[in-house]
Short mmCIF file of C-alpha atoms and ligand atoms in Angstrom, two decimals:
data_model
loop_
_atom_site.label_atom_id
_atom_site.label_comp_id
_atom_site.label_asym_id
_atom_site.label_seq_id
_atom_site.Cartn_x
_atom_site.Cartn_y
_atom_site.Cartn_z
CA MET O 1 43.97 62.99 46.13
CA ILE O 2 47.17 60.97 45.79
CA THR O 3 46.90 57.36 47.04
CA SER O 4 49.19 54.43 46.85
CA HIS O 5 47.15 53.43 43.66
CA SER O 6 47.82 56.66 41.97
CA ILE O 7 49.53 56.34 38.67
CA ARG O 8 53.33 57.10 39.15
CA HIS O 9 54.83 56.35 35.56
CA VAL O 10 53.81 55.45 32.12
CA ARG O 11 56.33 53.41 30.09
CA ILE O 12 56.12 53.14 26.19
CA THR O 13 58.16 50.55 24.51
CA PRO O 14 58.29 50.41 20.65
CA ILE O 15 58.66 46.89 19.31
CA ALA O 16 58.81 45.22 15.92
CA PHE O 17 58.01 41.65 14.82
CA ARG O 18 58.17 39.55 11.64
CA ASP O 19 55.40 40.22 9.09
CA PRO O 20 55.04 38.17 5.95
CA PRO O 21 54.91 39.59 2.41
CA LEU O 22 51.25 40.25 2.36
CA LEU O 23 49.60 42.00 -0.70
CA ASN O 24 47.10 44.60 -0.34
CA ALA O 25 45.60 47.53 -2.15
CA ALA O 26 48.40 49.84 -1.13
CA GLY O 27 51.17 47.59 -1.97
CA ILE O 28 52.95 44.88 0.28
CA HIS O 29 53.69 44.55 3.90
CA GLU O 30 57.24 45.31 4.99
CA PRO O 31 59.14 42.64 6.81
CA TRP O 32 58.68 44.18 10.29
CA ALA O 33 55.46 45.42 11.70
CA LEU O 34 55.54 48.03 14.47
CA ARG O 35 53.62 48.23 17.78
CA SER O 36 53.96 49.94 21.03
CA ILE O 37 53.73 48.39 24.46
CA ILE O 38 52.27 50.51 27.20
CA GLU O 39 52.80 50.00 30.84
CA ILE O 40 51.15 52.16 33.39
CA GLU O 41 52.58 51.80 36.93
CA THR O 42 50.96 52.78 40.30
CA ALA O 43 52.88 54.15 43.28
CA SER O 44 52.23 50.74 45.09
CA GLY O 45 54.02 48.94 42.01
CA TRP O 46 50.84 47.48 40.24
CA ILE O 47 51.46 47.57 36.47
CA GLY O 48 48.60 47.72 33.74
CA ILE O 49 49.54 46.92 30.24
CA ASN O 50 48.35 47.53 26.62
CA GLU O 51 49.32 47.31 22.91
CA SER O 52 48.79 49.82 20.35
CA TYR O 53 50.25 51.35 17.14
CA GLY O 54 53.99 51.89 17.02
CA ASP O 55 54.59 54.30 14.21
CA GLN O 56 56.61 57.57 14.84
CA PRO O 57 53.66 60.09 15.10
CA MET O 58 51.85 57.52 17.56
CA LEU O 59 54.91 57.25 19.82
CA GLU O 60 55.29 61.01 19.86
CA ALA O 61 51.67 61.41 20.59
CA LEU O 62 51.87 58.97 23.57
CA ALA O 63 55.05 60.55 24.79
CA LYS O 64 53.37 63.96 24.94
CA ALA O 65 50.29 62.58 26.72
CA ALA O 66 51.92 60.26 29.24
CA PRO O 67 52.78 63.05 31.96
CA ALA O 68 49.10 63.87 32.07
CA LEU O 69 48.54 60.59 33.75
CA THR O 70 50.86 61.15 36.70
CA GLY O 71 48.93 61.26 40.01
CA LEU O 72 45.64 60.10 38.44
CA SER O 73 43.65 57.27 39.81
CA PRO O 74 43.28 54.16 37.52
CA TRP O 75 39.52 54.66 37.88
CA ALA O 76 39.75 58.11 36.38
CA LEU O 77 38.93 57.40 32.76
CA ASN O 78 36.94 60.36 32.02
CA GLU O 79 39.53 62.65 33.56
CA MET O 80 42.35 60.89 31.62
CA GLU O 81 40.27 61.37 28.20
CA ARG O 82 40.00 65.06 29.22
CA ARG O 83 43.64 65.58 29.82
CA VAL O 84 44.76 63.56 26.71
CA ALA O 85 42.29 65.58 24.51
CA ALA O 86 43.65 68.91 25.88
CA LEU O 87 47.25 67.88 25.38
CA VAL O 88 47.26 65.89 22.19
CA ALA O 89 45.21 68.28 19.72
CA PRO O 90 45.16 66.55 16.47
CA LEU O 91 48.25 67.11 14.55
CA THR O 92 48.27 69.19 11.20
CA GLN O 93 46.74 67.07 8.61
CA THR O 94 48.48 66.50 5.13
CA ALA O 95 46.58 67.49 2.01
CA SER O 96 45.03 63.83 1.77
CA GLY O 97 44.05 63.87 5.46
CA PHE O 98 46.44 61.03 6.21
CA LEU O 99 50.05 60.33 6.78
CA GLY O 100 51.94 59.68 3.58
CA GLN O 101 50.11 58.22 0.75
CA HIS O 102 48.35 55.53 2.65
CA ILE O 103 44.76 56.79 2.31
CA SER O 104 42.67 54.82 4.82
CA LEU O 105 43.94 51.51 4.15
CA ALA O 106 45.52 51.23 7.49
CA PRO O 107 43.38 53.18 9.72
CA GLY O 108 45.99 53.34 12.41
CA THR O 109 47.66 56.06 10.45
CA HIS O 110 44.89 58.44 10.45
CA VAL O 111 46.42 61.54 12.00
CA ALA O 112 43.05 62.96 12.92
CA LYS O 113 42.41 59.99 15.12
CA THR O 114 45.56 60.65 17.46
CA VAL O 115 43.34 61.50 20.46
CA ALA O 116 41.19 58.57 20.09
CA LYS O 117 44.08 56.23 19.63
CA VAL O 118 46.21 57.72 22.64
CA ILE O 119 42.83 57.39 24.79
CA SER O 120 42.36 53.81 23.80
CA ALA O 121 46.12 53.10 24.45
CA PHE O 122 45.84 54.37 28.05
CA GLU O 123 42.23 53.22 28.66
CA VAL O 124 42.92 49.55 28.34
CA ALA O 125 46.00 49.72 30.52
CA MET O 126 43.92 51.46 33.12
CA LEU O 127 41.22 48.91 32.85
CA ASP O 128 43.82 46.31 33.32
CA LEU O 129 45.02 48.11 36.58
CA GLN O 130 41.27 48.41 37.80
CA GLY O 131 40.74 44.51 37.15
CA GLN O 132 43.96 43.61 38.93
CA LEU O 133 43.18 45.90 41.95
CA ASN O 134 39.63 44.42 42.21
CA GLY O 135 40.26 40.75 41.19
CA ALA O 136 37.91 41.16 38.22
CA PRO O 137 38.67 40.37 34.46
CA ILE O 138 38.09 43.45 32.18
CA VAL O 139 34.91 41.81 30.65
CA ASP O 140 33.34 42.26 34.21
CA LEU O 141 34.24 45.79 34.28
CA LEU O 142 32.39 46.23 31.00
CA GLY O 143 29.23 44.84 32.33
CA GLY O 144 30.01 41.27 32.14
CA ALA O 145 30.29 38.56 29.32
CA VAL O 146 27.34 37.87 27.19
CA ARG O 147 29.28 35.01 25.56
CA GLU O 148 32.02 32.76 26.85
CA SER O 149 34.08 32.83 23.71
CA VAL O 150 34.62 35.20 20.84
CA PRO O 151 34.65 33.95 17.33
CA PHE O 152 37.30 35.02 14.72
CA SER O 153 37.61 34.45 10.95
CA ALA O 154 40.35 33.12 8.71
CA TYR O 155 42.01 36.20 7.16
CA LEU O 156 43.53 35.15 3.72
CA PHE O 157 46.12 37.09 1.85
CA TYR O 158 47.62 36.87 -1.49
CA LYS O 159 51.28 36.92 -0.88
CA TYR O 160 54.93 36.27 -2.15
CA ALA O 161 56.71 33.36 -0.85
CA GLU O 162 59.41 35.76 0.62
CA HIS O 163 60.50 39.17 1.17
CA ILE O 164 62.41 40.87 -1.51
CA ASP O 165 65.18 41.87 1.01
CA LYS O 166 65.34 38.42 2.59
CA PRO O 167 65.64 39.78 6.09
CA TYR O 168 65.05 36.22 7.54
CA PRO O 169 64.19 32.64 6.19
CA PRO O 170 60.93 32.43 4.28
CA ASP O 171 57.60 31.93 6.26
CA PRO O 172 55.99 28.49 6.37
CA TRP O 173 52.87 29.73 4.33
CA GLY O 174 54.53 29.83 0.89
CA GLU O 175 53.26 31.72 -2.14
CA THR O 176 49.63 32.55 -2.68
CA LEU O 177 48.87 33.80 -6.09
CA THR O 178 46.34 31.30 -7.68
CA PRO O 179 43.03 29.91 -6.45
CA GLU O 180 44.68 26.58 -5.79
CA GLN O 181 47.34 28.20 -3.63
CA LEU O 182 44.48 30.27 -1.91
CA VAL O 183 42.51 27.19 -0.77
CA ALA O 184 45.79 25.56 0.47
CA GLN O 185 46.39 28.61 2.54
CA ALA O 186 42.89 28.46 4.01
CA GLN O 187 43.25 24.78 4.65
CA ARG O 188 46.27 25.40 6.45
CA MET O 189 44.80 28.22 8.50
CA ILE O 190 41.53 26.43 9.24
CA GLY O 191 43.49 23.26 10.18
CA GLN O 192 45.52 25.32 12.63
CA TYR O 193 42.92 27.52 14.14
CA GLY O 194 39.54 26.00 13.41
CA PHE O 195 37.94 29.13 11.89
CA GLN O 196 34.37 28.99 10.81
CA SER O 197 34.30 31.87 8.37
CA ILE O 198 36.74 33.16 5.84
CA LYS O 199 37.70 36.69 4.72
CA LEU O 200 39.86 37.36 1.64
CA LYS O 201 42.10 40.45 1.34
CA ALA O 202 41.60 41.47 -2.32
CA GLY O 203 42.26 44.69 -4.29
CA THR O 204 45.76 43.47 -5.34
CA LEU O 205 45.46 40.77 -8.27
CA PRO O 206 42.99 41.50 -11.20
CA PRO O 207 39.51 41.34 -9.78
CA GLU O 208 38.42 38.42 -11.86
CA GLU O 209 41.33 36.36 -10.46
CA GLU O 210 40.14 37.47 -7.01
CA ALA O 211 36.62 36.34 -7.79
CA ALA O 212 37.89 32.94 -8.95
CA GLY O 213 39.70 32.62 -5.62
CA VAL O 214 36.42 33.24 -3.75
CA ARG O 215 34.64 30.70 -6.03
CA ALA O 216 37.42 28.15 -5.23
CA LEU O 217 37.08 28.81 -1.55
CA ALA O 218 33.12 28.35 -1.61
CA GLN O 219 33.71 24.98 -3.39
CA ALA O 220 36.52 23.81 -1.02
CA PHE O 221 34.55 25.04 2.10
CA PRO O 222 30.84 24.70 1.40
CA GLY O 223 28.59 26.50 4.03
CA LYS O 224 31.37 28.51 5.48
CA PRO O 225 30.63 32.36 5.43
CA LEU O 226 32.77 34.20 2.88
CA ARG O 227 33.90 37.82 2.58
CA ILE O 228 36.03 39.85 0.36
CA ASP O 229 37.84 43.19 1.07
CA PRO O 230 39.49 45.11 -1.73
CA ASN O 231 39.94 48.15 0.43
CA GLY O 232 38.24 50.57 -1.93
CA ASN O 233 40.47 49.46 -4.81
CA TRP O 234 37.64 48.86 -7.26
CA THR O 235 35.50 51.32 -9.05
CA VAL O 236 31.80 51.16 -8.66
CA GLU O 237 31.48 49.53 -11.90
CA THR O 238 34.13 46.90 -11.07
CA SER O 239 32.44 46.35 -7.63
CA LEU O 240 29.08 45.61 -9.29
CA LYS O 241 30.47 43.38 -11.86
CA ILE O 242 32.40 41.23 -9.39
CA VAL O 243 29.48 40.96 -6.85
CA GLN O 244 27.39 39.59 -9.81
CA GLN O 245 30.18 36.81 -10.31
CA LEU O 246 30.02 35.87 -6.64
CA ARG O 247 26.13 35.73 -6.36
CA GLY O 248 24.86 33.87 -3.51
CA LEU O 249 28.51 33.28 -2.08
CA LEU O 250 29.22 36.39 0.03
CA GLU O 251 28.30 36.97 3.73
CA TYR O 252 29.11 40.63 3.23
CA TYR O 253 31.08 42.86 0.78
CA GLU O 254 33.79 44.87 2.54
CA ASP O 255 34.97 48.32 1.31
CA PRO O 256 34.64 47.32 -2.48
CA ALA O 257 34.61 50.94 -3.75
CA PRO O 258 36.24 54.20 -2.16
CA GLY O 259 34.52 56.71 -0.17
CA LEU O 260 30.96 56.67 1.28
CA GLU O 261 29.55 57.95 -1.94
CA GLY O 262 31.27 55.15 -3.75
CA MET O 263 29.89 52.62 -1.29
CA ALA O 264 26.38 54.28 -1.45
CA ALA O 265 26.47 53.85 -5.29
CA VAL O 266 27.34 50.04 -4.98
CA ALA O 267 24.74 49.65 -2.19
CA ARG O 268 21.98 51.05 -4.49
CA GLU O 269 22.60 48.07 -6.92
CA CYS O 270 23.66 45.28 -4.62
CA GLU O 271 21.86 42.87 -2.60
CA VAL O 272 24.84 41.93 -0.50
CA PRO O 273 25.16 44.03 2.67
CA LEU O 274 28.24 46.31 2.66
CA ALA O 275 30.63 46.37 5.52
CA THR O 276 33.40 48.85 6.33
CA ASN O 277 36.51 49.80 8.28
CA MET O 278 37.33 52.58 5.84
CA VAL O 279 34.36 55.01 5.55
CA VAL O 280 32.73 54.64 8.97
CA THR O 281 35.82 55.07 11.33
CA ASP O 282 34.46 57.52 13.87
CA PHE O 283 31.29 58.83 15.31
CA ALA O 284 31.11 61.70 12.72
CA GLU O 285 31.34 59.30 9.98
CA PHE O 286 28.76 57.04 11.57
CA ARG O 287 26.27 60.08 11.60
CA ARG O 288 27.02 60.74 7.78
CA ASN O 289 26.27 57.21 6.85
CA ALA O 290 23.03 57.41 8.92
CA ASP O 291 22.25 60.74 7.20
CA MET O 292 22.66 59.07 3.94
CA GLY O 293 20.20 56.17 4.91
CA CYS O 294 22.87 53.80 5.88
CA PRO O 295 24.43 52.51 2.74
CA VAL O 296 26.85 50.70 4.93
CA LYS O 297 25.19 48.04 7.00
CA ILE O 298 28.00 46.57 8.83
CA VAL O 299 30.59 48.52 10.96
CA LEU O 300 33.86 46.89 11.38
CA SER O 301 35.17 48.65 14.52
CA ASP O 302 38.57 48.51 16.10
CA HIS O 303 38.98 49.94 19.66
CA HIS O 304 42.69 51.00 18.97
CA TYR O 305 41.21 53.90 16.82
CA TRP O 306 37.50 54.22 18.10
CA GLY O 307 38.77 55.45 21.30
CA GLY O 308 38.89 52.32 23.54
CA LEU O 309 36.65 49.58 24.85
CA ARG O 310 34.12 51.73 26.29
CA ALA O 311 33.67 53.84 22.97
CA THR O 312 33.35 50.74 21.18
CA GLN O 313 30.46 49.72 23.50
CA ARG O 314 28.78 53.06 22.75
CA LEU O 315 29.33 52.38 19.11
CA SER O 316 27.50 48.98 19.53
CA THR O 317 24.48 50.52 21.11
CA LEU O 318 24.33 52.99 18.13
CA CYS O 319 24.64 50.10 15.62
CA GLN O 320 21.74 48.50 17.41
CA THR O 321 19.64 51.62 17.36
CA PHE O 322 20.31 52.06 13.64
CA ASP O 323 19.84 48.15 13.03
CA LEU O 324 23.41 47.81 11.79
CA GLY O 325 25.66 44.85 12.14
CA LEU O 326 29.08 45.19 14.15
CA SER O 327 32.21 43.17 14.04
CA MET O 328 35.86 44.09 14.37
CA HIS O 329 38.75 45.06 12.10
CA SER O 330 42.41 44.27 12.49
CA ASN O 331 45.72 45.19 11.64
CA SER O 332 49.00 43.20 12.34
CA HIS O 333 49.21 42.66 16.03
CA LEU O 334 50.29 40.47 19.05
CA GLY O 335 48.36 38.94 21.90
CA ILE O 336 47.60 41.85 24.24
CA SER O 337 45.59 43.46 21.50
CA LEU O 338 43.77 40.18 20.81
CA VAL O 339 42.97 39.79 24.41
CA ALA O 340 41.70 43.22 24.74
CA MET O 341 39.52 42.85 21.76
CA THR O 342 38.23 39.57 23.18
CA HIS O 343 37.11 41.15 26.35
CA LEU O 344 35.52 43.68 24.58
CA CYS O 345 33.63 41.48 22.04
CA ALA O 346 32.41 39.25 25.02
CA SER O 347 30.70 42.36 26.66
CA VAL O 348 28.85 43.43 23.39
CA PRO O 349 25.46 41.89 22.74
CA GLN O 350 25.54 43.29 19.21
CA LEU O 351 28.41 41.31 18.00
CA THR O 352 26.72 40.11 14.49
CA TYR O 353 29.80 38.43 12.82
CA ALA O 354 33.04 36.64 13.54
CA CYS O 355 35.86 39.23 14.00
CA ASP O 356 38.89 39.79 11.93
CA THR O 357 42.51 39.12 13.16
CA HIS O 358 45.86 39.06 11.66
CA TYR O 359 47.17 36.95 14.39
CA PRO O 360 47.84 33.79 12.40
CA TRP O 361 50.39 35.80 10.26
CA GLN O 362 52.42 36.63 13.24
CA ASP O 363 54.73 34.08 15.00
CA ASP O 364 56.04 36.02 17.76
CA GLU O 365 54.49 37.00 21.22
CA VAL O 366 55.10 39.59 24.10
CA ILE O 367 52.99 37.72 26.62
CA GLU O 368 54.24 35.26 29.24
CA GLY O 369 52.96 31.81 28.05
CA GLY O 370 53.56 32.55 24.35
CA ARG O 371 50.91 32.37 21.61
CA LEU O 372 47.13 32.31 22.28
CA GLN O 373 45.37 29.17 21.59
CA PHE O 374 42.07 29.20 19.52
CA ASP O 375 39.41 26.53 19.80
CA GLN O 376 37.20 25.98 16.82
CA GLY O 377 38.33 29.61 15.63
CA SER O 378 37.15 31.04 18.95
CA LEU O 379 39.04 32.52 21.92
CA LYS O 380 37.85 31.90 25.38
CA VAL O 381 37.33 35.04 27.43
CA PRO O 382 39.97 35.34 30.18
CA THR O 383 38.74 34.90 33.75
CA ALA O 384 41.85 36.23 35.68
CA PRO O 385 41.92 39.74 36.78
CA GLY O 386 42.36 42.56 34.39
CA LEU O 387 43.43 41.53 30.89
CA GLY O 388 44.36 38.26 32.08
CA VAL O 389 47.78 38.21 30.45
CA THR O 390 50.99 39.61 31.60
CA LEU O 391 54.37 40.82 29.90
CA ASP O 392 57.15 38.55 29.08
CA TYR O 393 59.99 40.88 29.63
CA GLU O 394 62.66 38.96 27.92
CA ALA O 395 60.56 38.83 24.80
CA LEU O 396 59.76 42.53 25.12
CA ALA O 397 63.39 43.24 25.18
CA ARG O 398 63.90 41.23 22.08
CA LEU O 399 61.14 42.75 20.24
CA HIS O 400 62.34 46.21 21.24
CA ASP O 401 65.85 45.09 19.95
CA ASN O 402 64.13 44.28 16.60
CA TYR O 403 62.71 47.74 16.41
CA GLN O 404 65.98 49.39 17.20
CA ARG O 405 67.59 47.34 14.41
CA CYS O 406 64.85 47.12 11.58
CA GLY O 407 65.03 50.86 10.88
CA ILE O 408 61.31 51.14 9.98
CA ARG O 409 59.57 53.98 11.55
CA PHE O 410 56.33 54.35 9.47
CA ARG O 411 54.33 51.72 7.62
CA ASP O 412 54.93 52.21 3.96
CA ASP O 413 53.30 49.40 1.87
CA LEU O 414 53.56 51.45 -1.39
CA ALA O 415 57.44 52.15 -1.02
CA GLN O 416 57.98 48.52 -0.20
CA MET O 417 56.12 47.49 -3.26
CA ARG O 418 58.15 49.67 -5.49
CA LYS O 419 61.08 47.62 -4.45
CA TYR O 420 59.41 44.70 -6.39
CA ASP O 421 58.03 46.91 -9.10
CA PRO O 422 59.46 50.37 -9.48
CA SER O 423 56.59 51.35 -11.89
CA PHE O 424 53.90 50.60 -9.31
CA THR O 425 51.98 53.80 -8.63
CA GLY O 426 49.60 52.65 -6.00
CA ALA O 427 46.94 54.87 -7.61
CA GLN O 428 43.51 54.03 -6.46
CA PRO O 429 41.02 52.70 -7.24
CA ARG O 430 43.30 50.59 -9.46
CA PHE O 431 40.90 48.28 -11.04
O1 LIG I 501 47.31 44.65 6.72
O2 LIG I 501 47.22 44.65 4.51
C1 LIG I 501 46.65 44.78 5.73
C2 LIG I 501 45.14 45.12 5.71
O3 LIG I 501 44.73 45.47 4.48
C3 LIG I 501 45.09 46.31 6.73
O4 LIG I 501 45.95 47.38 6.47
C4 LIG I 501 43.58 46.75 6.65
O5 LIG I 501 43.35 47.97 7.39
O6 LIG I 501 42.90 44.74 7.58
C5 LIG I 501 42.42 45.97 7.09
C6 LIG I 501 41.15 45.91 6.60
O7 LIG I 501 40.30 45.06 6.87
O8 LIG I 501 40.99 46.75 5.62
MG1 LIG I 502 38.98 46.05 5.70
#
């Protein structure tokens, strides 16, 4: 039955925003990060919004699935999921199972996750509509808040001072390649945001240097929980050697070695719990981990590729059942993603650690009111209807213009690194 609240139109706008030269296992960030902004409009003119991946295959999948929503009620999430799954069968996989050479570093590029990613993109915008129509924040649609604010952690990166192609003036963070510079980066980030725990993106400098970085952080921030994430770029042997050097310092050890087998081999010899956003990335992989006796003890979820906010709630129940911890993974993103994550995390009793966010590395915004404000490293759960944020259409036009002009259509950290070092192979595990 078509009503005035039926969906009339879906608009997808690709955007690009500045991203610093952050180093990781695959290479280095390009100067522009891509996202898509989703708007779902009802016949009566209400608009629900969301933010998701913005690479070319995702844009194509969103465009393919969008017509399926026409005439649907914003409440019909199950039917939306059925229609999207029918329309967007997983695209053909490459030999490695992922687009390009990116293995699972950037889970947003998993081709096999297309259906879950598109469902998530539409689900959040439909929940935003539901909330607006009923005067309720999304967290209430998810069962209500179990916490008033959601804690995030400082997410540190080794980085260069400036992009090689100098597309815009250098960022204010400067270079980070030594323990001293790493501590300075943490001081700056914690000073601005008040984060209570610290994560270091590793897998890029020689592992001993990265371990020295963690020790310097432990000394500079006594009592703050610390994590290190080499994105599977260390062998099992290196992973075990480094965790020995960090005895007593780590809250958890994130994706040290590649693959579930590699993680299981590390888990057998290591007391620190292992966390992942690389080897448990969907329900089938959750089951595999369970079948192996749960070598991975903490799942770092991400509603953008787990199939949405409700799917992540289901994951949280599973984590509780299997006695696993749960927290959140992040890629470069803006405020809509952060707010969606905040509603979700406020609704999940089983959130056991402060969540990751790349937000401090972005300086732009697409929502009215500009950048979101953290208090002591946490974000207050919005109480306004729906997501509680609205699009700034001028900013959207500007960021779309960036997208048109930047020429980037896929994230390719390896190709970007080869501009600095033509001999860089990206072979993994590298250390
Ligand atoms: O943006 O460089 C990055 C991160 O390394 C990202 O690609 C990862 O997916 O943040 C992520 C992680 O925790 O593995
Ligand atoms: Mg990770």
